[in-house]
Structure formats: C-alpha cells, structure tokens
Short mmCIF file of C-alpha atoms in Angstrom, two decimals:
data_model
loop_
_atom_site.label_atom_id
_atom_site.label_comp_id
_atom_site.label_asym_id
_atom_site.label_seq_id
_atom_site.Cartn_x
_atom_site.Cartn_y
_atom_site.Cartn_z
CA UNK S 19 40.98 26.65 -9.65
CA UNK S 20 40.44 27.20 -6.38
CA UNK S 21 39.25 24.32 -3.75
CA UNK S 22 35.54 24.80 -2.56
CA UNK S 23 33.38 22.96 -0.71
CA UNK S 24 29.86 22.92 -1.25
CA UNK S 25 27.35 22.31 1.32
CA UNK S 26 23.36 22.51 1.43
CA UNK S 27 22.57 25.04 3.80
CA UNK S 28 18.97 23.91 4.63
CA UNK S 29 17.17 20.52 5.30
CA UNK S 30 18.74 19.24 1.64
CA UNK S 31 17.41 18.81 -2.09
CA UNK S 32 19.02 22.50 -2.37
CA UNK S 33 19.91 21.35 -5.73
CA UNK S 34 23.75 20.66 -4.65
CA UNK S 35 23.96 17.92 -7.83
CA UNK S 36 23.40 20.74 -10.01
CA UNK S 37 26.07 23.27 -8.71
CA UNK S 38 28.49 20.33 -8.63
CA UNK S 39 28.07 20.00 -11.97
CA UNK S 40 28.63 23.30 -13.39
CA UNK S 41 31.46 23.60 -10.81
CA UNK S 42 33.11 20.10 -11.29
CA UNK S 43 34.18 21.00 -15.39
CA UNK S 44 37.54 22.98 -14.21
CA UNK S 45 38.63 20.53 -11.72
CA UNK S 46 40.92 17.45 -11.05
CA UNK S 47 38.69 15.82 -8.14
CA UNK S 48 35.46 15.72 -7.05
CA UNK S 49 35.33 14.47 -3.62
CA UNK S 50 31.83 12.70 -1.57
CA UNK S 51 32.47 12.80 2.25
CA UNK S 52 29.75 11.46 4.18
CA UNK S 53 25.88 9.78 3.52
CA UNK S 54 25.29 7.34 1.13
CA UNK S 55 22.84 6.16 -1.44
CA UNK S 56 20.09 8.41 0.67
CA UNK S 57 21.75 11.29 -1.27
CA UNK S 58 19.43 12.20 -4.40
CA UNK S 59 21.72 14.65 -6.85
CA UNK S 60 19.58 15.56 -10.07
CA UNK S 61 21.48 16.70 -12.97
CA UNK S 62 19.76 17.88 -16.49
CA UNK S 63 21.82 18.04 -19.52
CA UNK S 64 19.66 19.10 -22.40
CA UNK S 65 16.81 16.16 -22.82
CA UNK S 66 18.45 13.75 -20.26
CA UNK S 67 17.60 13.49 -16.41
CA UNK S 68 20.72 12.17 -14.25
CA UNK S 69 19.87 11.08 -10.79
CA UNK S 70 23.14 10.07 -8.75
CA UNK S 71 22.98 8.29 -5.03
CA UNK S 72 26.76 7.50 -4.30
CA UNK S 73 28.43 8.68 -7.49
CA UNK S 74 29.69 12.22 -7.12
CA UNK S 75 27.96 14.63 -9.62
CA UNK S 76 31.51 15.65 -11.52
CA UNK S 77 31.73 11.70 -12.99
CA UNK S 78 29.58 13.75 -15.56
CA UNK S 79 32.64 15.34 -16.90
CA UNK S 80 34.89 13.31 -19.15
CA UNK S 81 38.38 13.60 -17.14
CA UNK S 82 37.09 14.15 -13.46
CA UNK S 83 38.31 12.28 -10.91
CA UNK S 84 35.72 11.17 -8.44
CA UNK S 85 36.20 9.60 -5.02
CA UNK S 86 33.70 8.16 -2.46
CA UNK S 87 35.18 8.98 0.56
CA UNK S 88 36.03 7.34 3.87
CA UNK S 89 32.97 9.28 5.92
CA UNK S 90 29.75 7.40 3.40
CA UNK S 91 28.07 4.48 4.07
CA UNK S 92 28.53 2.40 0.44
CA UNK S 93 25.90 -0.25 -0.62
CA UNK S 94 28.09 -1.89 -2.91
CA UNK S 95 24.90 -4.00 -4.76
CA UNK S 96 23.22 0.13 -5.16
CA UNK S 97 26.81 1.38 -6.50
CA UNK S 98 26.98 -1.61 -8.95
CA UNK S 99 23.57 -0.22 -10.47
CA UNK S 100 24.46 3.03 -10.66
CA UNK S 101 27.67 1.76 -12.09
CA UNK S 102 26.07 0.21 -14.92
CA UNK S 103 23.83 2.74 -15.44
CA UNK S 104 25.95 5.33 -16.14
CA UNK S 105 27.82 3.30 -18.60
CA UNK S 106 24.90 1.88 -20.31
CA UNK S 107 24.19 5.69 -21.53
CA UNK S 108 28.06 6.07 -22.53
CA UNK S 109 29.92 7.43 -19.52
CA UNK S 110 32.99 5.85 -19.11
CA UNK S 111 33.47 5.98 -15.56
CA UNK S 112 36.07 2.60 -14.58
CA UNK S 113 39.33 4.72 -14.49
CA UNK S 114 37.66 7.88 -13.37
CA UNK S 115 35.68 6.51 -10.14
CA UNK S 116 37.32 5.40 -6.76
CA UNK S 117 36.35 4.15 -3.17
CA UNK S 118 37.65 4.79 0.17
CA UNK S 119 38.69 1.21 1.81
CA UNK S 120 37.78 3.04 5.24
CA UNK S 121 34.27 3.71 3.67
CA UNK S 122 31.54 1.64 5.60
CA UNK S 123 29.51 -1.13 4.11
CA UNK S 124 26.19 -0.96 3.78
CA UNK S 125 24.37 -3.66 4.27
CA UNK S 126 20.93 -5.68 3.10
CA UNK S 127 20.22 -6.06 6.89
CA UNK S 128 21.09 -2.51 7.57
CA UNK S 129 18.00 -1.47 5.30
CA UNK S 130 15.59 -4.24 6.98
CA UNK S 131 16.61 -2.57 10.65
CA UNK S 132 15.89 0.79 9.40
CA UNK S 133 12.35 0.31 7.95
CA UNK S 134 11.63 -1.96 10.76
CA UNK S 135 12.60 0.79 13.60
CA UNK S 136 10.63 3.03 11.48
CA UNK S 137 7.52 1.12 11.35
CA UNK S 138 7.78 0.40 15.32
CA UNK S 139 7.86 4.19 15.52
CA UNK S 140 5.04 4.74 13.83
CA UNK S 141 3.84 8.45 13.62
CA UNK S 142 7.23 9.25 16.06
CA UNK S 143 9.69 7.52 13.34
CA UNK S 144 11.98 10.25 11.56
CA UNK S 145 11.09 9.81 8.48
CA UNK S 146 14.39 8.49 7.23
CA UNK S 147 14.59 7.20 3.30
CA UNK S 148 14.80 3.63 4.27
CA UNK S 149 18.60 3.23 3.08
CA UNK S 150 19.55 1.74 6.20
CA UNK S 151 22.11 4.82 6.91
CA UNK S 152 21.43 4.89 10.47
CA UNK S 153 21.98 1.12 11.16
CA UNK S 154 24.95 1.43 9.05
CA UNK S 155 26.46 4.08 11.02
CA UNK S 156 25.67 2.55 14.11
CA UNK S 157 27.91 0.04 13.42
CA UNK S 158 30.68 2.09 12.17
CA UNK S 159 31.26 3.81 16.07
CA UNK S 160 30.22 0.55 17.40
CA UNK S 161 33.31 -0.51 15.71
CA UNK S 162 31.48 -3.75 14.30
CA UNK S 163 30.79 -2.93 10.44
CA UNK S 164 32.39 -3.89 7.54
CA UNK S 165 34.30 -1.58 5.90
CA UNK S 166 34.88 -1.12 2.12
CA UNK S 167 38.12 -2.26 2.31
CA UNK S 168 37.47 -5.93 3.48
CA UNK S 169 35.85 -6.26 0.02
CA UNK S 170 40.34 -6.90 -0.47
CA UNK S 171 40.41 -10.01 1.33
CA UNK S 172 40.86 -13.37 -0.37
CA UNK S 173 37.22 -14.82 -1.02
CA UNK S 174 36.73 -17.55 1.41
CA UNK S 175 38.19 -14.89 4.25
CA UNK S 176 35.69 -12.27 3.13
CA UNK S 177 32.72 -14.80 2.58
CA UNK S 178 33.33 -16.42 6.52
CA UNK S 179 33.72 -12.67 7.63
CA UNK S 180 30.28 -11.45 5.87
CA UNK S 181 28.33 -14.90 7.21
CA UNK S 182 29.37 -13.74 10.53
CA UNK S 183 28.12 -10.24 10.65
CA UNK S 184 24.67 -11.24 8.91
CA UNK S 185 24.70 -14.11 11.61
CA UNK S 186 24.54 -11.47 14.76
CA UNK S 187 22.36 -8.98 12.63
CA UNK S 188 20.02 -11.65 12.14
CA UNK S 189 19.85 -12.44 15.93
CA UNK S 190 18.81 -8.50 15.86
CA UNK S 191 16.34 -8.84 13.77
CA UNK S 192 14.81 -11.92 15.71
CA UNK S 193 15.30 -10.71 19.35
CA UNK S 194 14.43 -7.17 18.57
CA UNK S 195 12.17 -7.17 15.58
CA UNK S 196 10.74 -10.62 15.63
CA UNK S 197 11.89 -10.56 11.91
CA UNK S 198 13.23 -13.06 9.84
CA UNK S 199 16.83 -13.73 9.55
CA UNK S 200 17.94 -12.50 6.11
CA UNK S 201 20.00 -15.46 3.79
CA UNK S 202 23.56 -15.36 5.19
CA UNK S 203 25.45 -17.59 2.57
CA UNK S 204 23.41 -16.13 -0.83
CA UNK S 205 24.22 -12.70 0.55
CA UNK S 206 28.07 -13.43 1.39
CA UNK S 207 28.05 -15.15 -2.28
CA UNK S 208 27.04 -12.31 -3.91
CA UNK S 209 29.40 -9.64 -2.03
CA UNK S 210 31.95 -11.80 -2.92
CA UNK S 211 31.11 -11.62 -7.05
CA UNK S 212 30.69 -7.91 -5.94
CA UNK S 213 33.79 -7.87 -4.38
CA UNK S 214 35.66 -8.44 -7.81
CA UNK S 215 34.03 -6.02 -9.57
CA UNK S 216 34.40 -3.04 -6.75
CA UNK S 217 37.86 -4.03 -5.72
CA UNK S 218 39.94 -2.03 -8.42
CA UNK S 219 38.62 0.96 -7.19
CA UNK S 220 38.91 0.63 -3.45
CA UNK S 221 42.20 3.02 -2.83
CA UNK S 222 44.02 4.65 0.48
CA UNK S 223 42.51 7.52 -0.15
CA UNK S 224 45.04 9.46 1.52
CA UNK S 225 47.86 8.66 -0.85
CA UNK S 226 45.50 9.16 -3.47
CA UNK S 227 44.86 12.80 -2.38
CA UNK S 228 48.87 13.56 -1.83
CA UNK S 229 48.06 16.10 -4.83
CA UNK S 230 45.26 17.67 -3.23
CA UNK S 231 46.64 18.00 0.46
CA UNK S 232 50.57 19.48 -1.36
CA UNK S 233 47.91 22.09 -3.81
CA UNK S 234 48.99 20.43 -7.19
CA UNK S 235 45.50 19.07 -7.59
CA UNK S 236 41.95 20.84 -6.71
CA UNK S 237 39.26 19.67 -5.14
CA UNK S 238 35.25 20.34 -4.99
CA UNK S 239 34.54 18.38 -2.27
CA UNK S 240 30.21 17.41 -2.52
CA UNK S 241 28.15 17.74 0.50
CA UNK S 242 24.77 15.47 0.48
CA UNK S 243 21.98 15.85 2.66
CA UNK S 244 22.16 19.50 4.42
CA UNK S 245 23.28 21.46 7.58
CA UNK S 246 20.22 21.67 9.17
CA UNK S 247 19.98 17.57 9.27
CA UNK S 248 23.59 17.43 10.91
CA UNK S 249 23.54 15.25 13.59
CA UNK S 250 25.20 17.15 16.08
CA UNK S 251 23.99 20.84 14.91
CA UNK S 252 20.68 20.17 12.99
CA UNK S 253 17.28 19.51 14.36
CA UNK S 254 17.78 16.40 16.31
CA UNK S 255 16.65 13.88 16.67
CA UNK S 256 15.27 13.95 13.32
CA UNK S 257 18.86 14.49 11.73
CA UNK S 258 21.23 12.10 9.32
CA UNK S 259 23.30 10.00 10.75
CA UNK S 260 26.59 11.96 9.76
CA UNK S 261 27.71 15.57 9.67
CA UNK S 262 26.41 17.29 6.76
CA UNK S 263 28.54 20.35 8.12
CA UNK S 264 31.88 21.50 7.02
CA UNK S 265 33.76 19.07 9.80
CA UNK S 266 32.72 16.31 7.76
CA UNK S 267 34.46 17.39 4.56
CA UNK S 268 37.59 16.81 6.91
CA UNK S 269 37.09 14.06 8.71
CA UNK S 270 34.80 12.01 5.56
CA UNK S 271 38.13 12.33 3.47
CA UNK S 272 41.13 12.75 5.47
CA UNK S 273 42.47 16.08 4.33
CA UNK S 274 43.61 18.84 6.25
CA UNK S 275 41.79 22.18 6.51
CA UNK S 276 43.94 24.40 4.51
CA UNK S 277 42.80 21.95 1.91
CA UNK S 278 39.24 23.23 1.96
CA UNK S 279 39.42 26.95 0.14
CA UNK S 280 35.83 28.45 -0.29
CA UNK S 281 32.89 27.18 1.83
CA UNK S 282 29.76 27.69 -0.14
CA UNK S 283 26.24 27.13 0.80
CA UNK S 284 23.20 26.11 -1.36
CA UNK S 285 20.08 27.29 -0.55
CA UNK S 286 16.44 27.11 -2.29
CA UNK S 287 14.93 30.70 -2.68
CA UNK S 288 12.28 29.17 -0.44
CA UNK S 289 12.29 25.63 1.97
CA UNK S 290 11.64 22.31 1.47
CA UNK S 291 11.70 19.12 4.21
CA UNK S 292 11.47 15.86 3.84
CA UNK S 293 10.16 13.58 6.81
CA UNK S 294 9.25 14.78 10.26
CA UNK S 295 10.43 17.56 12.24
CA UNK S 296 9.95 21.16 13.10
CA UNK S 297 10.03 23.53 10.33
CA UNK S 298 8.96 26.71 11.40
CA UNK S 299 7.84 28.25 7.71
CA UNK S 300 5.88 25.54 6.50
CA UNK S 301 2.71 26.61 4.45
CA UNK S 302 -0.04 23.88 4.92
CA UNK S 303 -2.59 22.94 2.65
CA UNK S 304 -3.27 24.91 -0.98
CA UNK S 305 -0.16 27.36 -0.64
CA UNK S 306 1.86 23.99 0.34
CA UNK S 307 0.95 22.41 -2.64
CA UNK S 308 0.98 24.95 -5.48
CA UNK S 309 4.45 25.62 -3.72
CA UNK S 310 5.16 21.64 -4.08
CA UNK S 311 3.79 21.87 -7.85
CA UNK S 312 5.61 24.77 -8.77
CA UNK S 313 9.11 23.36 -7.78
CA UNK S 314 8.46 19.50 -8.50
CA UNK S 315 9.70 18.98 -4.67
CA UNK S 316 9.68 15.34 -4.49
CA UNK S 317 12.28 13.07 -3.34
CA UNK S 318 14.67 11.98 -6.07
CA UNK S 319 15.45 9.07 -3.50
CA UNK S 320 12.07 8.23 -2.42
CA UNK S 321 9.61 9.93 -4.54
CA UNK S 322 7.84 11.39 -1.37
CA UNK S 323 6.24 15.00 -1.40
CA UNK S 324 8.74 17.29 0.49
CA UNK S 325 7.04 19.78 3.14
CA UNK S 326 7.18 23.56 1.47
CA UNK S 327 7.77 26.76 3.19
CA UNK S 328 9.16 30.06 2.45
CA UNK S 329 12.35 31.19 3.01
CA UNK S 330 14.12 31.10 6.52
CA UNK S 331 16.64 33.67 7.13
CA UNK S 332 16.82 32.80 10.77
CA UNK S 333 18.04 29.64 10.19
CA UNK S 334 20.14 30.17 7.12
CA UNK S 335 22.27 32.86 8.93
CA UNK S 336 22.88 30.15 11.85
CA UNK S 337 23.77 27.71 8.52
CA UNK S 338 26.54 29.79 7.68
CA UNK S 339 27.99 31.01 10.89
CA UNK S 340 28.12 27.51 11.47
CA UNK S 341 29.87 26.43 8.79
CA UNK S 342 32.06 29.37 7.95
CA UNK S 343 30.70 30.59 4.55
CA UNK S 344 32.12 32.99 2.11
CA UNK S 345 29.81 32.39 -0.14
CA UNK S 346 26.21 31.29 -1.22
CA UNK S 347 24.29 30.12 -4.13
CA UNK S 348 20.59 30.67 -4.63
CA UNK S 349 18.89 27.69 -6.45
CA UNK S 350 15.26 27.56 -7.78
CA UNK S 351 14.66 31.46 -7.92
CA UNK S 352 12.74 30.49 -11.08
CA UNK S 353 10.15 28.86 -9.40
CA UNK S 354 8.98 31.77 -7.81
CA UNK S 355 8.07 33.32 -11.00
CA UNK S 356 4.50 33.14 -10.73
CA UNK S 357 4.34 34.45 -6.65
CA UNK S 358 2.32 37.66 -5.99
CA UNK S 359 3.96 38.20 -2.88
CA UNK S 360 7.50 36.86 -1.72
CA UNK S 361 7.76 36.29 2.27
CA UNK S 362 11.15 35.53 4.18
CA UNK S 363 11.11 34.98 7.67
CA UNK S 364 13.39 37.18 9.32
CA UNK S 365 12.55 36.14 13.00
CA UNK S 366 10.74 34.04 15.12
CA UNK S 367 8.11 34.59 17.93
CA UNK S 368 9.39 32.27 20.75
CA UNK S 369 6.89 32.03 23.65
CA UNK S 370 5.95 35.94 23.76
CA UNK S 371 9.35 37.39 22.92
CA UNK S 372 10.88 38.13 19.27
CA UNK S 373 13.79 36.43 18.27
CA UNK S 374 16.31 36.72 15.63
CA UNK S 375 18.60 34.41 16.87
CA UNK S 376 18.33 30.57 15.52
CA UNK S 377 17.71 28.59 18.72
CA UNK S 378 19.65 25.76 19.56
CA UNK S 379 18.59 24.21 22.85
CA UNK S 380 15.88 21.89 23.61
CA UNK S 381 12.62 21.83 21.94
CA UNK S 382 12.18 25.58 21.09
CA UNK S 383 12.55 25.18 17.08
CA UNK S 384 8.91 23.57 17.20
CA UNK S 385 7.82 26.28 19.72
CA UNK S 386 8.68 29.17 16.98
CA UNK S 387 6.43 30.91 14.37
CA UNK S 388 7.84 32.84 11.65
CA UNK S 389 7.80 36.83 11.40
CA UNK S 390 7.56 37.71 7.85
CA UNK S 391 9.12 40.36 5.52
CA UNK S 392 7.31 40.80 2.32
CA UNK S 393 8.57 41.26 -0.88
CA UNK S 394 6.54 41.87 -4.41
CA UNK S 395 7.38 38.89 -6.86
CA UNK S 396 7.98 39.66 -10.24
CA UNK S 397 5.42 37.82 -11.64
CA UNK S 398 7.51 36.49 -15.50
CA UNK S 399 9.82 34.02 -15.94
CA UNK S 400 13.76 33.87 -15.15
CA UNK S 401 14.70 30.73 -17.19
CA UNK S 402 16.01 32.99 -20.13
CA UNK S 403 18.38 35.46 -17.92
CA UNK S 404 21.67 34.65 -17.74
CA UNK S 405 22.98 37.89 -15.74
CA UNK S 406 21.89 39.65 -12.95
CA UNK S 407 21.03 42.85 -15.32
CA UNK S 408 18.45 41.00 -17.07
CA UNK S 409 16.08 39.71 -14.01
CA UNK S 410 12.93 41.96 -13.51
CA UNK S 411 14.15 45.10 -10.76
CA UNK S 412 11.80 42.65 -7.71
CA UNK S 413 14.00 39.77 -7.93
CA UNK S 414 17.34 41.81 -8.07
CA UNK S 415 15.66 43.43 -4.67
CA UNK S 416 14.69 39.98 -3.15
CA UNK S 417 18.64 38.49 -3.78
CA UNK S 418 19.98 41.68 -2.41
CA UNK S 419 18.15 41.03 0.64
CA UNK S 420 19.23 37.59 0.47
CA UNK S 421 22.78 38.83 0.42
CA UNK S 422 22.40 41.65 2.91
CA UNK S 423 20.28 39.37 5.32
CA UNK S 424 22.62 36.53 5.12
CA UNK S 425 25.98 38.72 5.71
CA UNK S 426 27.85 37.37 2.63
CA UNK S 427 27.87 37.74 -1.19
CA UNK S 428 25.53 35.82 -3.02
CA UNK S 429 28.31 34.10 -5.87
CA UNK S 430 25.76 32.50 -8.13
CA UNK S 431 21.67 31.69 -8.63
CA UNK S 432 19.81 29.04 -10.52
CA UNK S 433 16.88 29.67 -13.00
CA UNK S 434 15.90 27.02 -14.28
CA UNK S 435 16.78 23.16 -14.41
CA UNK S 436 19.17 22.55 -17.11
CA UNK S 437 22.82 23.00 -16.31
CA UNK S 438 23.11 26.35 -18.78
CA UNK S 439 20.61 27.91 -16.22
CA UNK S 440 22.74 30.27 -14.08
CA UNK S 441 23.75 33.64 -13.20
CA UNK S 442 27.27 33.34 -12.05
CA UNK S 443 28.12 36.69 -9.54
CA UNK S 444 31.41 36.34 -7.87
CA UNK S 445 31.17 39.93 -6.38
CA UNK S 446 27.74 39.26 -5.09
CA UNK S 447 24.59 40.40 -6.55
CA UNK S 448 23.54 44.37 -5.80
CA UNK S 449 19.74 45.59 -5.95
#
C-alpha cells in the first residue's frame, strides 16, 4: 500500500480518527507526529465508542504498528490510562505500541501554567484544552524540557533530574502566577514507577523506521489538530503549539519526504471551531445550534460545544495549496441530511472589495464575511449508501462542487459514524 499522510484540513475534529481507522487495516505503521493528549480521535466499531488522545487510531487493528513520534508532547501519567484502557476492553497493545525518546514530556506543571495563563487572559485567552501543550512546547525550543527518553536513566538520576525541573517550574508558578508550587518529590516518585512501565517502548525511532524510509514498510502517518490551527500558517495567535501541516509529518518523525506518498485532507461537509478566533462562516444562535445538534460537535477532549458554520471553500483551497494535496475526504455529509438549503462560501467581502483569495496577513480573517453559493439539500438520509450511485442526485452535485471548487479529486466521504460508513472514490466523485 501506498504511504499517505492524512491531515485535517480545517480548525480539527474533521473526523481524522475515523479515516485512520479504515485506512490503518492494510498497513505496517501508523505513525503520530506532533500534539499530544489535546488530540480527541473518535472511533465507532459497531456498539463501542473509542476515544484516543496519544494512541494512534490504527492500535485498533490487531498487527499495526503504532509509534508516537518525536514532534508530540507525551503525558506519560495520560498515556498510562489510555494504556490500560485499551487493554481492559481486550486490545493487546504492549508489542504493538512505541515512543519516540526525542518525544517531549509533558508535565503536571505544564497543565497548571496553561489553565493559569488562560484564566489571566480572561475573555483574550485562546481557548486552548487545558493539556498544558503550549507550556510543554515552550520548553522543548527553550531547550529545558524533559524528553521521553530520560524516562531511560537509572532511577535516582531521573528522580534528581525531574525534582529539578518541577523546582524552577514551581518558582514560575510563584513569581508569575502567585500559585502554589506543585509536590516535587511525590511527582518525581511517581514518573519514576512510570518510568518502568513506559520504558520498553521508548525506541530511536529512526532505526525503527529503517523499513519505512528504504519502502519495505508503509506508513499512514496521523495528523491531530488541523491546518488552519498551524502555528506558523493558521490563524494565529489562536493556533496549536506545533505544525499541524505537512512539514510536521517530517520533522515530528524523522523521515525523509519521499517517504510521505499521498497527502490527503479531511474536511467536514460544513465547519466546526473550538475556542476563540475568527471564523468567518459561523452561524450564531438557532442555525448554530441545530447545526451543533445535528453533528454532536462537542469536544471529545473537553466536552465543550464547538462553534458551527458552513462550509469554507476559501479557506480549504488555501488548506491544500498549502499542504500539497492530491486528495480529500469529505466527513459528516450525513449530517446534512435534514438541510433545506446547503451554503458554501466561495469568497469573502474584505473591506468593500471581493475576495477569493484566503488572506494571510494581519488581522483581515476577522475583517471577512462570507459570500455564499447555495445548493438544495437532499433532504433523506445517507447512512445506508455505500457508493456514490446511490446518494440522492443534490448531494452528488454538492461533492462535485466540492471537488471542482477545491481543484482535486474527492477520494472518499463519510456517512455516518460507524467505521462501515463510507463511500470510497479513488477517481474522484462526478455530479
């Protein structure tokens, strides 16, 4: 099988976990490059509900190999849990699952920084999920984390190294937050216990790859988050921490780009947003929350109601130009089932002038109000069709504008939750 990469080509929950899955079956690795336990990848298999932070989606499938690469932020007490939960409903996961020792560690005091920046920000915060991904981060390119692979280090080494870093994050959380310090010895204790657990897993993960990088192994390589929350392309400030772009499938696991193969994108047949920051086809009020209801849009991570809006064509076009697309998948179609009236946002009005162009420089984005193209909906439900011949003639016509609008084939969409709920189309999809 070919490599692929799959990325979420709006503001994330796209409904990546999902496509993993169904992708992941036919292939050796399945490979998480950047984020951490602020990912939220649902997966539904018949009756049962998986909900994976750190754990790629393709530890699902009995002989998957799954690596947490050296671009995430790990909370090793948050992978323990996740750990055991898996294996509690009969996943056997030990000899499947592996860690990047260049991986950073999250920390307890990296969460405590991030909801206390938050709650100094008040109304101006980002809106981040509380994970402490940003503080974690910020010590990575500060070059004064921990790293995954220090969890190798003889016990009293690794316990006098963690008691130091909580020591000058507590001073942090004094001087800057007027918080208290957070238990230095307890915490190093119980990395320690951790450490014995986690440390069979925690590989150079670019031996471990030599298959991958020489092509006698494939790869799906599992974006989190999505492009337009990169922190260098998406709508910053209120971005990740990491790139949610295609660079970071290189540089979160080491290998080369001729190791990538197809870039595919994952977009909702309509928007979601979680946490502050300009969104351009929001619909407020009533059509916001029937839109909400309709597509259960709240935060596997956090439980919070995600913003709604229709679909925006303006900035999915810039998502893949950006990140080099051959391909997209269209998730959720289904919930548009009961829509009178379809609108996609094929432009902006920017300060008088139309614009079809995604802008990129200062504080435009917030500045821009959609111009819509209407579509009929199809009013009946998609969760039986299983090729594009069977949906109703209006949503064959809204996909091919999709397609057309978007510049490349649409390769697969999503009708319903359970993983048996797709149209595969790897021509592309015609009206």
């Amino acid at each position: 099988m070919r490599n692929r990469v799959i990325i979420g080509g709006q503001w994330g929950d796209e409904g990546k976990g999902k496509i993993v899955d169904a992708l992941s079956r036919d292939v050796d690795w399945v490979l998480r490059y950047q984020g951490g336990a602020n990912a939220g990848h649902t997966i539904h298999i018949g009756p049962d509900k998986h909900v994976l932070h750190l754990i790629p989606s393709g530890i699902l499938h009995d002989g998957v190999r799954c690596l947490l690469g050296g671009g995430m932020v790990v909370d090793p007490w948050a992978l323990r849990d996740e750990m055991i939960g898996l294996e509690e409903r009969g996943f056997h996961i030990r000899d499947r699952l592996f860690v990047s020792a260049g991986a950073a560690l999250l920390m307890p005091y990296h969460m405590r920084m991030d909801e206390l920046r938050e709650a100094k920000l008040g109304r101006h915060g980002i809106g981040t999920t509380g994970r402490g991904i940003g503080p974690a981060y910020l010590d990575k390119v500060q070059r004064t984390g921990l790293r995954m692979g220090d969890l190798l280090l003889p016990a009293e080494r690794l316990e006098r190294k963690v008691i130091e870093k909580i020591l000058s994050a507590n001073e942090v959380l004094s001087n800057t937050y007027q918080a208290e310090p957070m238990p230095a010895r307890v915490l190093a204790e119980e990395l320690v216990v951790l450490a014995q657990l986690l440390a069979p897993m925690i590989v150079d993960a670019h031996h471990l790859l030599a298959g991958v990088r020489a092509g006698r192994e494939s790869a799906l390589f599992e974006g989190a988050q999505g492009t337009m929350l990169d922190v260098d392309h998406g709508t910053f400030p209120y971005v990740t921490s990491s790139n949610t772009t295609v660079g970071g499938a290189l540089t979160g696991t080491g290998l080369p780009p001729g190791a990538l193969g197809d870039i595919q994108g994952i977009f909702k047949a309509y928007c979601t947003r979680v946490g502050n920051g300009p969104f351009p086809t929001e619909l407020l009020g009533e059509p916001g929350d029937r839109l909400r209801e309709a597509g259960g849009e709240f935060g596997a991570t956090t439980g919070r109601a995600r913003r709604c809006g229709w679909f925006d064509a303006v900035a999915a076009r810039f998502s893949v130009e950006i990140n080099g697309m051959n391909g997209v998948i269209i998730t959720k179609l289904d919930v548009l089932d009961t829509a009178e009236v379809v609108p996609v946002a094929v432009a902006y009005e920017l300060d008088g002038a139309t614009v079809d162009l995604y802008p990129t420089l200062g504080e435009a984005l917030p500045r821009c109000r959609p111009v819509y193209r209407e579509f009929p909906g199809w009013v009946q439900p998609l969760n039986g069709c299983r090729s594009i011949g069977e949906l109703p003639e209006a949503a064959r016509r809204y996909l091919d504008f999709l397609q057309q609008v978007l510049g490349v084939p649409i390769v697969g969409v999503s009708v319903g939750r359970d993983r048996t709920q797709m149209i595969w189309t790897p021509d592309g999809v015609s009206g």
